[in-house]
Coordinates of C-alpha atoms in Angstrom, one line a residue:
M1 CA 0.0 0.2 0.0
V2 CA 1.0 3.4 -1.0
I3 CA 2.3 6.2 2.1
G4 CA 0.4 8.6 -0.1
L5 CA -2.9 6.8 0.4
L6 CA -2.5 6.3 4.0
V7 CA -1.8 9.8 4.6
S8 CA -4.6 10.9 2.5
I9 CA -7.1 8.7 4.9
F10 CA -5.7 9.9 7.8
I11 CA -6.1 13.6 6.8
I12 CA -9.3 12.9 5.2
Q13 CA -10.8 11.6 8.8
I14 CA -9.0 14.4 10.3
V15 CA -11.0 17.0 8.3
Y16 CA -14.4 14.8 8.5
V17 CA -14.4 14.4 12.5
S18 CA -13.5 17.9 12.9
F19 CA -16.5 18.8 10.6
F20 CA -18.8 16.5 12.3
T21 CA -17.7 18.0 15.7
L22 CA -18.2 21.5 14.6
R23 CA -21.8 20.5 13.2
M24 CA -22.8 18.9 16.1
I25 CA -21.9 21.9 18.2
L26 CA -23.3 24.2 16.1
T27 CA -26.7 22.1 15.9
L28 CA -26.8 22.5 19.9
K29 CA -26.1 26.3 19.7
G30 CA -29.0 26.4 17.3
Q31 CA -27.0 27.4 14.4
K32 CA -29.1 25.0 12.1
Y33 CA -28.7 26.5 8.9
Y34 CA -24.9 26.6 9.3
A35 CA -25.1 23.2 10.7
A36 CA -26.8 22.1 7.5
A37 CA -24.2 23.6 5.2
L38 CA -21.2 22.1 6.7
S39 CA -23.1 18.7 6.8
C40 CA -22.9 18.6 3.0
V41 CA -19.2 19.1 3.1
E42 CA -18.8 16.5 5.9
I43 CA -20.6 13.9 4.0
T44 CA -18.9 14.3 0.8
I45 CA -15.4 13.9 2.7
Y46 CA -16.8 11.3 4.7
V47 CA -17.6 9.2 1.4
L48 CA -14.6 9.8 0.0
G49 CA -12.4 8.4 2.9
L50 CA -14.8 5.3 3.6
N51 CA -14.4 4.4 0.0
M52 CA -10.5 4.5 0.3
V53 CA -10.4 2.6 3.5
L54 CA -12.9 0.2 1.9
K55 CA -10.9 -0.4 -1.2
Y56 CA -8.1 -1.8 0.9
L57 CA -9.9 -3.7 3.6
D58 CA -8.0 -6.4 3.2
Q59 CA -4.9 -4.2 4.9
P60 CA -5.5 -3.6 8.4
I61 CA -3.3 -0.7 8.1
S62 CA -5.6 1.2 6.3
L63 CA -8.3 0.6 9.0
I64 CA -6.1 1.4 11.6
V65 CA -5.0 4.6 10.0
Y66 CA -8.4 5.5 9.5
A67 CA -9.3 5.0 13.1
L68 CA -6.3 7.1 14.0
G69 CA -7.8 10.1 12.1
Y70 CA -11.2 9.6 13.5
G71 CA -9.4 10.1 17.1
L72 CA -7.2 13.2 16.2
G73 CA -10.3 14.4 14.3
V74 CA -12.2 14.8 17.6
L75 CA -9.4 16.6 19.3
V76 CA -8.8 18.8 16.4
G77 CA -12.6 20.1 16.3
S78 CA -13.1 20.3 19.8
W79 CA -9.6 22.5 19.6
I80 CA -11.3 24.7 16.5
E81 CA -14.4 25.0 18.5
E82 CA -12.6 26.3 21.9
K83 CA -10.8 29.1 19.4
I84 CA -14.2 30.3 17.8
A85 CA -15.9 30.0 21.2
L86 CA -19.6 30.4 19.8
G87 CA -21.9 31.2 22.3
Y88 CA -22.5 33.1 25.7
V89 CA -21.5 32.1 29.0
T90 CA -23.6 33.2 32.2
L91 CA -21.0 33.7 35.4
R92 CA -22.9 33.6 38.6
V93 CA -20.3 35.1 41.1
I94 CA -20.6 35.2 45.1
V95 CA -18.5 37.7 46.9
N96 CA -18.1 37.9 50.8
N97 CA -18.2 41.7 50.7
P98 CA -21.7 42.8 49.9
E99 CA -19.9 46.4 49.1
S100 CA -17.6 44.9 46.6
G101 CA -16.9 47.1 44.0
L102 CA -16.6 44.2 41.3
P103 CA -19.8 45.2 39.6
N104 CA -19.1 48.8 38.6
H105 CA -15.7 47.3 37.6
L106 CA -17.2 44.7 35.6
R107 CA -19.8 47.2 34.4
D108 CA -16.9 49.8 33.3
L109 CA -15.1 46.6 31.3
G110 CA -18.2 46.7 29.3
Y111 CA -20.0 43.7 30.9
G112 CA -23.7 43.4 31.7
V113 CA -24.1 42.9 35.4
T114 CA -26.7 42.0 37.6
T115 CA -26.6 42.2 41.6
W116 CA -28.6 41.3 44.4
I117 CA -27.6 40.3 48.0
G118 CA -27.9 36.8 49.2
S119 CA -27.5 35.2 52.5
G120 CA -24.7 32.8 53.4
R121 CA -24.0 30.4 56.8
D122 CA -21.8 33.5 57.4
G123 CA -24.0 36.3 56.9
H124 CA -24.5 38.5 53.7
R125 CA -23.2 37.9 50.3
L126 CA -23.0 39.9 47.0
M127 CA -24.5 37.8 44.3
L128 CA -23.7 38.8 40.4
E129 CA -24.9 37.4 37.6
V130 CA -22.8 38.3 34.1
L131 CA -23.3 37.7 30.6
A132 CA -20.4 37.5 28.4
R133 CA -19.2 36.1 25.0
R134 CA -17.6 32.7 25.4
K135 CA -14.4 34.2 23.6
N136 CA -14.3 36.7 26.6
Q137 CA -14.7 34.3 29.3
K138 CA -11.1 33.9 30.5
K139 CA -10.7 37.6 30.3
L140 CA -13.8 38.2 32.3
Y141 CA -12.9 35.5 34.7
Q142 CA -9.6 37.0 35.6
S143 CA -10.9 40.3 35.9
I144 CA -13.1 38.9 38.6
M145 CA -10.3 37.4 40.1
D146 CA -7.9 40.4 40.2
V147 CA -10.7 42.6 42.2
E148 CA -12.2 39.6 44.4
P149 CA -9.5 36.4 44.4
R150 CA -11.6 34.8 46.8
A151 CA -14.8 34.9 44.6
F152 CA -17.0 31.6 44.3
I153 CA -17.5 31.4 40.6
V154 CA -20.0 29.1 38.5
T155 CA -20.3 29.4 34.8
S156 CA -23.0 28.1 32.7
E157 CA -24.1 28.3 28.9
P158 CA -27.4 29.8 28.2
T159 CA -29.4 28.6 25.0
R160 CA -31.9 31.3 24.5
L161 CA -31.4 35.4 25.2
H162 CA -34.3 37.9 25.4
G163 CA -34.3 41.2 26.6
G164 CA -32.2 43.1 28.9
F165 CA -28.7 44.7 28.3
W166 CA -27.5 41.9 26.2
A167 CA -30.6 42.0 23.6
K168 CA -29.3 44.5 21.1
A169 CA -25.8 43.3 21.4
T170 CA -26.8 39.8 20.8
R171 CA -28.4 40.1 17.3
R172 CA -25.3 41.8 15.9

């Protein structure tokens, strides 16, 4: 078997599975039209790669390369998704000091912040809910840690946004 064919199978699998991973993420994030367009390319690549492997099914190395390409494709697809960071995150932040300057600091940085006072075991706490684009998540997290290093932070991904500070910004 030709090395070039094995390399082709390997690369095709990486590209196919990366597209597959991105399509699934786009679908989960409600980007169904982008996901549908991507799936047209994805299935074409899949058929090409599978055809190559089936022609050489009598040589196990082609199947091994196919499987290795699949595994690496999952990693590459996940890495790409992390880099493009589609969607939004909500950070729920709890700080011990109800008079903390954190909300205004985050607002000065352009984040929408909602606050309220909560009651914990040891007294009142300042509760914040902050919405940000996923691509800004690390920067937001670091901004919180710079002001309140002992803050308790829980991150979640909203699936739908409506109204409020972010309503106009999310439509852009």
